[in-house]
């Protein structure tokens, strides 16, 4: 069933657990997340980024409709979120496409302008009943202007949330977007300090580069929403390469998209299970 992101995030925040959010690009990505949620019995947020929308000719509707259709009639709990939205026209389509939450990303702007733009976006989105995530401090790897060493200051984070009224905050604590190896080292003490300073749930971006044990530790130290994208694409592309290498004559896309979808379902299931497994005896 299609749930509201706010409910899944609030449930995780209140219980000190994590809620995973997966970025989707193709129909197979959507099916993989839905199948993994069904298989594991865990809720998940499905995210469509502005970049993914651009890939689909600027129209969010086809992929959003696929998420709604995948959620319909199933027991698994899925929510739809728009991710890294910088374009006001896309922000304004959030509710219309069936998403119940949006990350408004003005983090490329200087802090004062980020605060002003985010406050205005949050005011508008709250009027539509939407849950709003925003970002202070650039999370490394998002673009050439972003430095992997960037960190969010707890006092700045508290001020940002207070002045903008956002419902969740993405923070820079050591992860970096688009990593294909799980070698990122998170600053757990900083996560703890930010979560003590900030009243809203925290969001970890670039989680594909973070080992499962570190993701669990991050949740234990106060992280709530765990954004995962590249990991699905690594699984997808590895499976496509293996199928094509095995049979270079293949032309029917179902022959390689099927294994790609299965590989993503396994990867998503592993993440969902990892976030619920405890490291303590
Ligand atoms: O907003 C999306 C996430 O930050 C995904 O990052 O592709 O590095 O896992 P990732
Ligand atoms: Zn991100």
mmCIF file of C-alpha atoms and ligand atoms in Angstrom:
data_model
loop_
_atom_site.group_PDB
_atom_site.id
_atom_site.type_symbol
_atom_site.label_atom_id
_atom_site.label_comp_id
_atom_site.label_asym_id
_atom_site.label_seq_id
_atom_site.Cartn_x
_atom_site.Cartn_y
_atom_site.Cartn_z
ATOM 1 C CA UNK A 1 0.000 0.000 0.000
ATOM 2 C CA UNK A 2 1.095 3.560 -0.578
ATOM 3 C CA UNK A 3 1.770 5.224 2.789
ATOM 4 C CA UNK A 4 2.811 8.699 3.774
ATOM 5 C CA UNK A 5 6.550 9.270 4.165
ATOM 6 C CA UNK A 6 5.864 11.302 7.313
ATOM 7 C CA UNK A 7 4.343 8.237 8.995
ATOM 8 C CA UNK A 8 7.192 5.883 8.068
ATOM 9 C CA UNK A 9 9.821 8.432 9.137
ATOM 10 C CA UNK A 10 8.006 9.303 12.382
ATOM 11 C CA UNK A 11 7.641 5.609 13.226
ATOM 12 C CA UNK A 12 11.387 5.006 12.680
ATOM 13 C CA UNK A 13 12.372 8.189 14.539
ATOM 14 C CA UNK A 14 10.200 7.367 17.540
ATOM 15 C CA UNK A 15 11.533 3.821 17.811
ATOM 16 C CA UNK A 16 15.185 4.747 17.182
ATOM 17 C CA UNK A 17 15.314 2.621 14.041
ATOM 18 C CA UNK A 18 16.108 3.482 10.437
ATOM 19 C CA UNK A 19 13.922 3.784 7.364
ATOM 20 C CA UNK A 20 15.635 3.116 4.031
ATOM 21 C CA UNK A 21 14.871 5.258 0.991
ATOM 22 C CA UNK A 22 15.854 3.952 -2.441
ATOM 23 C CA UNK A 23 16.381 6.023 -5.576
ATOM 24 C CA UNK A 24 14.679 4.588 -8.656
ATOM 25 C CA UNK A 25 15.399 5.255 -12.316
ATOM 26 C CA UNK A 26 13.669 2.504 -14.312
ATOM 27 C CA UNK A 27 10.504 0.467 -13.890
ATOM 28 C CA UNK A 28 12.755 -2.437 -12.832
ATOM 29 C CA UNK A 29 14.130 -0.319 -9.960
ATOM 30 C CA UNK A 30 10.569 0.310 -8.753
ATOM 31 C CA UNK A 31 9.649 -3.369 -8.980
ATOM 32 C CA UNK A 32 12.843 -4.359 -7.139
ATOM 33 C CA UNK A 33 12.098 -2.070 -4.184
ATOM 34 C CA UNK A 34 8.473 -3.243 -4.031
ATOM 35 C CA UNK A 35 9.512 -6.912 -4.243
ATOM 36 C CA UNK A 36 12.169 -6.463 -1.554
ATOM 37 C CA UNK A 37 9.703 -4.714 0.760
ATOM 38 C CA UNK A 38 7.276 -7.581 0.200
ATOM 39 C CA UNK A 39 9.973 -10.218 0.716
ATOM 40 C CA UNK A 40 11.372 -8.703 3.928
ATOM 41 C CA UNK A 41 8.149 -7.321 5.385
ATOM 42 C CA UNK A 42 9.925 -3.979 5.894
ATOM 43 C CA UNK A 43 8.587 -0.569 4.835
ATOM 44 C CA UNK A 44 10.597 1.470 2.332
ATOM 45 C CA UNK A 45 10.556 4.903 0.770
ATOM 46 C CA UNK A 46 10.842 5.048 -3.011
ATOM 47 C CA UNK A 47 12.580 8.211 -4.216
ATOM 48 C CA UNK A 48 12.574 9.891 -7.599
ATOM 49 C CA UNK A 49 15.309 12.480 -7.980
ATOM 50 C CA UNK A 50 15.178 15.541 -10.177
ATOM 51 C CA UNK A 51 17.980 13.960 -12.230
ATOM 52 C CA UNK A 52 15.859 10.837 -12.787
ATOM 53 C CA UNK A 53 12.946 13.032 -13.846
ATOM 54 C CA UNK A 54 15.243 14.787 -16.333
ATOM 55 C CA UNK A 55 16.212 11.358 -17.722
ATOM 56 C CA UNK A 56 12.515 10.727 -18.386
ATOM 57 C CA UNK A 57 12.151 13.868 -20.468
ATOM 58 C CA UNK A 58 11.299 16.105 -17.523
ATOM 59 C CA UNK A 59 8.059 14.264 -16.700
ATOM 60 C CA UNK A 60 7.788 12.783 -13.204
ATOM 61 C CA UNK A 61 4.415 11.160 -13.864
ATOM 62 C CA UNK A 62 5.336 7.837 -15.577
ATOM 63 C CA UNK A 63 7.753 6.737 -12.857
ATOM 64 C CA UNK A 64 5.520 8.083 -10.065
ATOM 65 C CA UNK A 65 2.572 6.170 -11.535
ATOM 66 C CA UNK A 66 4.719 3.017 -11.559
ATOM 67 C CA UNK A 67 5.404 3.441 -7.831
ATOM 68 C CA UNK A 68 1.713 3.934 -7.064
ATOM 69 C CA UNK A 69 0.833 0.879 -9.173
ATOM 70 C CA UNK A 70 3.513 -1.251 -7.496
ATOM 71 C CA UNK A 71 2.262 -0.261 -4.052
ATOM 72 C CA UNK A 72 -1.394 -0.801 -4.890
ATOM 73 C CA UNK A 73 -2.898 -4.017 -3.648
ATOM 74 C CA UNK A 74 0.234 -5.167 -1.848
ATOM 75 C CA UNK A 75 0.674 -5.669 1.872
ATOM 76 C CA UNK A 76 4.087 -3.981 1.846
ATOM 77 C CA UNK A 77 4.295 -0.369 2.935
ATOM 78 C CA UNK A 78 5.850 2.022 0.405
ATOM 79 C CA UNK A 79 5.954 5.813 0.333
ATOM 80 C CA UNK A 80 6.889 8.087 -2.554
ATOM 81 C CA UNK A 81 9.384 10.947 -2.132
ATOM 82 C CA UNK A 82 10.870 13.455 -4.595
ATOM 83 C CA UNK A 83 14.606 13.804 -4.053
ATOM 84 C CA UNK A 84 17.142 16.622 -4.566
ATOM 85 C CA UNK A 85 14.549 18.941 -6.048
ATOM 86 C CA UNK A 86 15.995 22.302 -7.053
ATOM 87 C CA UNK A 87 13.448 23.181 -9.713
ATOM 88 C CA UNK A 88 10.353 24.979 -8.403
ATOM 89 C CA UNK A 89 8.188 23.554 -11.197
ATOM 90 C CA UNK A 90 8.993 20.016 -10.019
ATOM 91 C CA UNK A 91 8.486 20.986 -6.362
ATOM 92 C CA UNK A 92 5.024 22.181 -7.305
ATOM 93 C CA UNK A 93 4.172 18.777 -8.831
ATOM 94 C CA UNK A 94 4.985 16.813 -5.634
ATOM 95 C CA UNK A 95 1.451 16.230 -4.402
ATOM 96 C CA UNK A 96 0.025 15.857 -7.893
ATOM 97 C CA UNK A 97 2.356 12.953 -8.710
ATOM 98 C CA UNK A 98 1.411 11.077 -5.538
ATOM 99 C CA UNK A 99 4.505 11.866 -3.480
ATOM 100 C CA UNK A 100 3.907 12.777 0.158
ATOM 101 C CA UNK A 101 7.355 14.230 0.788
ATOM 102 C CA UNK A 102 10.049 16.169 -0.982
ATOM 103 C CA UNK A 103 13.666 17.079 -0.433
ATOM 104 C CA UNK A 104 14.067 20.687 -1.446
ATOM 105 C CA UNK A 105 17.756 21.139 -2.160
ATOM 106 C CA UNK A 106 19.090 24.682 -2.108
ATOM 107 C CA UNK A 107 22.394 23.598 -0.580
ATOM 108 C CA UNK A 108 24.391 24.901 -3.528
ATOM 109 C CA UNK A 109 23.423 28.408 -2.401
ATOM 110 C CA UNK A 110 25.241 30.360 0.293
ATOM 111 C CA UNK A 111 23.714 29.557 3.725
ATOM 112 C CA UNK A 112 21.593 32.733 4.053
ATOM 113 C CA UNK A 113 20.063 32.204 0.602
ATOM 114 C CA UNK A 114 19.617 28.483 1.287
ATOM 115 C CA UNK A 115 17.669 29.368 4.454
ATOM 116 C CA UNK A 116 15.468 31.924 2.681
ATOM 117 C CA UNK A 117 14.698 29.635 -0.290
ATOM 118 C CA UNK A 118 14.084 26.601 1.940
ATOM 119 C CA UNK A 119 11.801 28.530 4.293
ATOM 120 C CA UNK A 120 9.689 29.648 1.346
ATOM 121 C CA UNK A 121 9.600 26.134 -0.172
ATOM 122 C CA UNK A 122 8.667 24.581 3.191
ATOM 123 C CA UNK A 123 5.912 27.136 3.741
ATOM 124 C CA UNK A 124 4.417 26.309 0.350
ATOM 125 C CA UNK A 125 4.840 22.528 0.746
ATOM 126 C CA UNK A 126 3.313 22.487 4.234
ATOM 127 C CA UNK A 127 0.294 24.234 2.750
ATOM 128 C CA UNK A 128 -0.059 21.169 0.511
ATOM 129 C CA UNK A 129 0.275 18.783 3.475
ATOM 130 C CA UNK A 130 3.740 17.631 2.383
ATOM 131 C CA UNK A 131 6.686 16.524 4.532
ATOM 132 C CA UNK A 132 9.807 18.538 3.708
ATOM 133 C CA UNK A 133 13.456 17.513 3.897
ATOM 134 C CA UNK A 134 16.274 19.965 3.224
ATOM 135 C CA UNK A 135 20.029 20.078 3.368
ATOM 136 C CA UNK A 136 22.554 22.212 5.116
ATOM 137 C CA UNK A 137 26.180 21.650 4.243
ATOM 138 C CA UNK A 138 26.956 20.125 0.902
ATOM 139 C CA UNK A 139 27.100 16.349 0.928
ATOM 140 C CA UNK A 140 30.221 15.355 -0.948
ATOM 141 C CA UNK A 141 30.125 14.011 -4.462
ATOM 142 C CA UNK A 142 26.854 15.633 -5.572
ATOM 143 C CA UNK A 143 28.601 17.804 -8.090
ATOM 144 C CA UNK A 144 31.931 19.337 -8.917
ATOM 145 C CA UNK A 145 31.400 22.132 -6.394
ATOM 146 C CA UNK A 146 30.972 19.635 -3.571
ATOM 147 C CA UNK A 147 33.821 18.565 -1.383
ATOM 148 C CA UNK A 148 33.797 15.136 0.324
ATOM 149 C CA UNK A 149 35.310 16.665 3.496
ATOM 150 C CA UNK A 150 32.333 18.936 4.224
ATOM 151 C CA UNK A 151 30.717 18.535 7.661
ATOM 152 C CA UNK A 152 27.509 19.980 9.146
ATOM 153 C CA UNK A 153 27.928 22.020 12.301
ATOM 154 C CA UNK A 154 25.340 21.065 15.011
ATOM 155 C CA UNK A 155 24.562 24.672 15.984
ATOM 156 C CA UNK A 156 24.135 25.695 12.337
ATOM 157 C CA UNK A 157 21.880 22.667 11.823
ATOM 158 C CA UNK A 158 19.659 23.648 14.774
ATOM 159 C CA UNK A 159 19.418 27.228 13.510
ATOM 160 C CA UNK A 160 18.639 26.043 9.971
ATOM 161 C CA UNK A 161 15.773 23.830 11.160
ATOM 162 C CA UNK A 162 14.427 26.561 13.412
ATOM 163 C CA UNK A 163 14.534 29.226 10.709
ATOM 164 C CA UNK A 164 13.182 27.108 7.854
ATOM 165 C CA UNK A 165 10.613 24.908 9.613
ATOM 166 C CA UNK A 166 11.681 21.769 7.708
ATOM 167 C CA UNK A 167 10.589 18.329 8.920
ATOM 168 C CA UNK A 168 13.858 16.450 8.324
ATOM 169 C CA UNK A 169 17.443 17.471 7.769
ATOM 170 C CA UNK A 170 20.062 15.947 5.480
ATOM 171 C CA UNK A 171 23.499 16.349 7.029
ATOM 172 C CA UNK A 172 27.084 16.000 5.884
ATOM 173 C CA UNK A 173 28.780 13.539 8.257
ATOM 174 C CA UNK A 174 31.268 11.640 6.103
ATOM 175 C CA UNK A 175 29.251 9.986 3.341
ATOM 176 C CA UNK A 176 29.597 10.962 -0.281
ATOM 177 C CA UNK A 177 27.234 10.521 -3.226
ATOM 178 C CA UNK A 178 27.791 7.892 -5.936
ATOM 179 C CA UNK A 179 30.430 5.772 -4.217
ATOM 180 C CA UNK A 180 30.821 2.314 -5.745
ATOM 181 C CA UNK A 181 32.841 0.885 -2.860
ATOM 182 C CA UNK A 182 31.690 0.713 0.754
ATOM 183 C CA UNK A 183 34.595 2.575 2.259
ATOM 184 C CA UNK A 184 33.051 5.774 3.661
ATOM 185 C CA UNK A 185 33.828 6.435 7.321
ATOM 186 C CA UNK A 186 31.014 8.177 9.194
ATOM 187 C CA UNK A 187 31.596 10.599 12.038
ATOM 188 C CA UNK A 188 29.324 8.912 14.611
ATOM 189 C CA UNK A 189 30.081 11.433 17.336
ATOM 190 C CA UNK A 190 29.010 14.244 14.994
ATOM 191 C CA UNK A 191 25.759 12.395 14.170
ATOM 192 C CA UNK A 192 25.077 12.138 17.896
ATOM 193 C CA UNK A 193 25.835 15.822 18.478
ATOM 194 C CA UNK A 194 23.615 16.937 15.586
ATOM 195 C CA UNK A 195 20.752 14.664 16.671
ATOM 196 C CA UNK A 196 20.957 16.108 20.191
ATOM 197 C CA UNK A 197 20.860 19.651 18.798
ATOM 198 C CA UNK A 198 18.135 19.141 16.192
ATOM 199 C CA UNK A 199 14.518 18.135 16.968
ATOM 200 C CA UNK A 200 13.717 16.622 13.544
ATOM 201 C CA UNK A 201 14.827 13.281 11.988
ATOM 202 C CA UNK A 202 18.237 13.282 10.303
ATOM 203 C CA UNK A 203 18.870 11.985 6.788
ATOM 204 C CA UNK A 204 22.010 10.286 5.515
ATOM 205 C CA UNK A 205 22.683 10.772 1.815
ATOM 206 C CA UNK A 206 25.232 8.796 -0.172
ATOM 207 C CA UNK A 207 24.612 5.655 1.878
ATOM 208 C CA UNK A 208 25.725 3.279 -0.915
ATOM 209 C CA UNK A 209 29.315 3.932 0.155
ATOM 210 C CA UNK A 210 28.674 3.068 3.806
ATOM 211 C CA UNK A 211 29.106 -0.507 5.122
ATOM 212 C CA UNK A 212 26.006 -2.063 6.718
ATOM 213 C CA UNK A 213 27.593 -2.128 10.180
ATOM 214 C CA UNK A 214 28.286 1.603 9.921
ATOM 215 C CA UNK A 215 24.716 2.262 8.764
ATOM 216 C CA UNK A 216 23.420 0.453 11.847
ATOM 217 C CA UNK A 217 25.815 2.436 14.023
ATOM 218 C CA UNK A 218 24.634 5.675 12.385
ATOM 219 C CA UNK A 219 21.018 4.797 13.238
ATOM 220 C CA UNK A 220 22.035 3.983 16.794
ATOM 221 C CA UNK A 221 23.663 7.419 17.044
ATOM 222 C CA UNK A 222 20.569 9.273 15.800
ATOM 223 C CA UNK A 223 20.277 8.905 12.016
ATOM 224 C CA UNK A 224 16.773 8.025 10.755
ATOM 225 C CA UNK A 225 16.349 8.146 6.946
ATOM 226 C CA UNK A 226 18.996 6.275 4.966
ATOM 227 C CA UNK A 227 19.186 7.241 1.269
ATOM 228 C CA UNK A 228 20.533 4.559 -1.070
ATOM 229 C CA UNK A 229 20.832 4.897 -4.841
ATOM 230 C CA UNK A 230 24.114 3.898 -6.467
ATOM 231 C CA UNK A 231 24.060 0.456 -4.865
ATOM 232 C CA UNK A 232 21.030 -0.457 -6.999
ATOM 233 C CA UNK A 233 22.766 0.754 -10.139
ATOM 234 C CA UNK A 234 25.914 -1.211 -9.328
ATOM 235 C CA UNK A 235 23.809 -4.388 -8.953
ATOM 236 C CA UNK A 236 21.776 -3.609 -12.083
ATOM 237 C CA UNK A 237 24.775 -2.935 -14.313
ATOM 238 C CA UNK A 238 26.841 -5.844 -13.006
ATOM 239 C CA UNK A 239 23.985 -8.230 -13.838
ATOM 240 C CA UNK A 240 23.513 -6.720 -17.315
ATOM 241 C CA UNK A 241 27.249 -7.001 -18.030
ATOM 242 C CA UNK A 242 27.336 -10.624 -16.870
ATOM 243 C CA UNK A 243 24.342 -11.589 -19.027
ATOM 244 C CA UNK A 244 25.709 -9.868 -22.131
ATOM 245 C CA UNK A 245 29.161 -11.369 -21.599
ATOM 246 C CA UNK A 246 27.620 -14.823 -21.349
ATOM 247 C CA UNK A 247 25.593 -14.360 -24.521
ATOM 248 C CA UNK A 248 26.843 -11.520 -26.746
ATOM 249 C CA UNK A 249 24.099 -12.287 -29.294
ATOM 250 C CA UNK A 250 21.239 -11.427 -26.910
ATOM 251 C CA UNK A 251 18.897 -8.680 -28.175
ATOM 252 C CA UNK A 252 15.731 -9.110 -26.094
ATOM 253 C CA UNK A 253 16.022 -6.642 -23.177
ATOM 254 C CA UNK A 254 13.993 -8.969 -20.957
ATOM 255 C CA UNK A 255 16.933 -11.389 -21.043
ATOM 256 C CA UNK A 256 19.170 -8.899 -19.201
ATOM 257 C CA UNK A 257 16.638 -6.647 -17.434
ATOM 258 C CA UNK A 258 15.218 -9.686 -15.612
ATOM 259 C CA UNK A 259 18.554 -10.605 -13.967
ATOM 260 C CA UNK A 260 19.194 -6.900 -13.328
ATOM 261 C CA UNK A 261 15.884 -6.594 -11.473
ATOM 262 C CA UNK A 262 16.609 -9.761 -9.467
ATOM 263 C CA UNK A 263 20.039 -8.430 -8.503
ATOM 264 C CA UNK A 264 18.542 -5.128 -7.321
ATOM 265 C CA UNK A 265 15.840 -6.970 -5.350
ATOM 266 C CA UNK A 266 18.559 -8.922 -3.515
ATOM 267 C CA UNK A 267 20.589 -5.764 -2.837
ATOM 268 C CA UNK A 268 17.546 -3.835 -1.543
ATOM 269 C CA UNK A 269 16.450 -6.798 0.603
ATOM 270 C CA UNK A 270 19.944 -6.974 2.137
ATOM 271 C CA UNK A 271 19.777 -3.278 3.039
ATOM 272 C CA UNK A 272 16.288 -3.576 4.536
ATOM 273 C CA UNK A 273 17.350 -6.556 6.635
ATOM 274 C CA UNK A 274 20.669 -4.938 7.608
ATOM 275 C CA UNK A 275 18.866 -1.940 9.054
ATOM 276 C CA UNK A 276 16.778 -4.167 11.297
ATOM 277 C CA UNK A 277 19.546 -6.511 12.445
ATOM 278 C CA UNK A 278 21.256 -5.683 15.689
ATOM 279 C CA UNK A 279 25.043 -5.915 16.107
ATOM 280 C CA UNK A 280 24.788 -6.294 19.858
ATOM 281 C CA UNK A 281 24.479 -9.842 21.293
HETATM 282 O O1 LIG B 1 19.603 11.181 -2.405
HETATM 283 C C1 LIG B 1 20.048 10.082 -2.739
HETATM 284 C C2 LIG B 1 21.137 9.451 -2.034
HETATM 285 O O2 LIG B 1 21.919 10.382 -1.411
HETATM 286 C C3 LIG B 1 21.803 8.338 -2.756
HETATM 287 O O3 LIG B 1 23.203 8.365 -2.690
HETATM 288 O O4 LIG B 1 23.603 7.020 -4.713
HETATM 289 O O5 LIG B 1 25.445 7.516 -3.163
HETATM 290 O O6 LIG B 1 23.640 5.948 -2.479
HETATM 291 P P1 LIG B 1 24.014 7.136 -3.286
HETATM 292 ZN ZN1 LIG B 2 21.406 12.487 -1.985
#
